[in-house]
């Protein structure tokens, strides 16, 4: 089978990420004796520098990790809504939706603390060691990918007229970052140097704990609160101050959880629980029949699209952190037998949440209105792309994220999907060199829903790394950017791995990454202004004219995208029988790379 590049194989270590500099920085840590967790942290901080339109230190971070010989865990770096972020407060401002940008959209920042907790508990390297790569690229410069400058140009007017601190970093001398020219962020480098200086203890754990305290109570916390208190123009067209306080920052920390799991044909798939959209991946697997149509056929695509619509409708009705998520019922055989029976020969154009254990589903009033067609998919004048940011002039963003996976010679394995804190989400904090995030835009301003905006509760996130076990042993870590598309593209990738032939005695990771992909938007978007496109499916042209024609005959509203436009998968794997490691990365977007030996 033709692939764009080989599936890498080796025995020392493998890394895959959405940017080559992050991948190689992680590999440098492995070469220097670090483990997979040290490498992941170093790569994560490099991604803040080289993909600032996709993630930042004040963003969000779910991690799934499998320590060698230990239990699979989820590390939650998704911050909660501040104590003052209530439905009542936002409604009192005349809002029907949480703005897509600005301080009202900012949750308690979670990414930095999660990286620190991962380093403390599972890493071996010092704080200075894992930060040195990011500091070097921020201080001395890196050649930015095209999308950084393109994103800045999209919001140039906003930066120049309303967010001057962002213009200072991203429009120096009036010029946006250009490919082939060095781009620097000296303020960010200075922030990390100061953190290292103020946490200069001999003991590694004491260093990390000091850095965490600087973030939550020290000069960084003070600067973040000052920024939240500044009146800022957001997607509502008004200027608002935020709700983030010193107490919110001091009172939150990243936590470990047991993953949500589903067993399928000898595999066990691990995801974050129902505060994320991760269980939608598991529900899609549970809906599948015992016998699947031929891989890649119109029957196959139709089945997966229709199953996805049902799982995502349940996401809208049942997922969130403000109420119990009935996950055992949603993944039960009885429930999914009922759901599977709803899949017919024709494409559904309805939003059809189910009734696990006889419970009545309830959606936001806005979701009902969107599902009824009272909200345009193109309300921002943009169309969702292949995991790259699609950005309106007011900074509203869909589907922008990073991903990284690492496996080392000892068998440690980690998948992480850092996001949020985008350069277009909030003004750059002048003293720090990075902005607040905007994850609260994913919560609804209706009371009593699982995903209602609720002080102390996590907004339901689209970030959803994956880890797969085979016969109870961790064998593969994977994930992708792409917002609402993440658990669609990841399912297609996983099935391509599980259903198709191996290469060189191992999993055909690159073949599965390269396989033609697709997604649908038949449910309310997680991103402002929360629109949907009933009956839609967007496919890569490589999927074939016969498949496209048959999908249209079945009533799907098919959009044919470019040949390489759907998905940005990363993956690493380990064969427990032989110890052979493997990795693959997405060629789409021309920046994701796997490295290893």
Tab-separated table of C-alpha atoms in Angstrom, residues 73 132 218 273 395 448:
chain	number	residue	atom	x	y	z
A	73	UNK	CA	-4.247	7.092	34.076
A	132	UNK	CA	15.567	24.885	27.773
A	218	UNK	CA	3.248	34.283	42.360
A	273	UNK	CA	-14.368	10.694	31.023
A	395	UNK	CA	-10.752	35.975	16.878
A	448	UNK	CA	-29.422	22.434	34.909
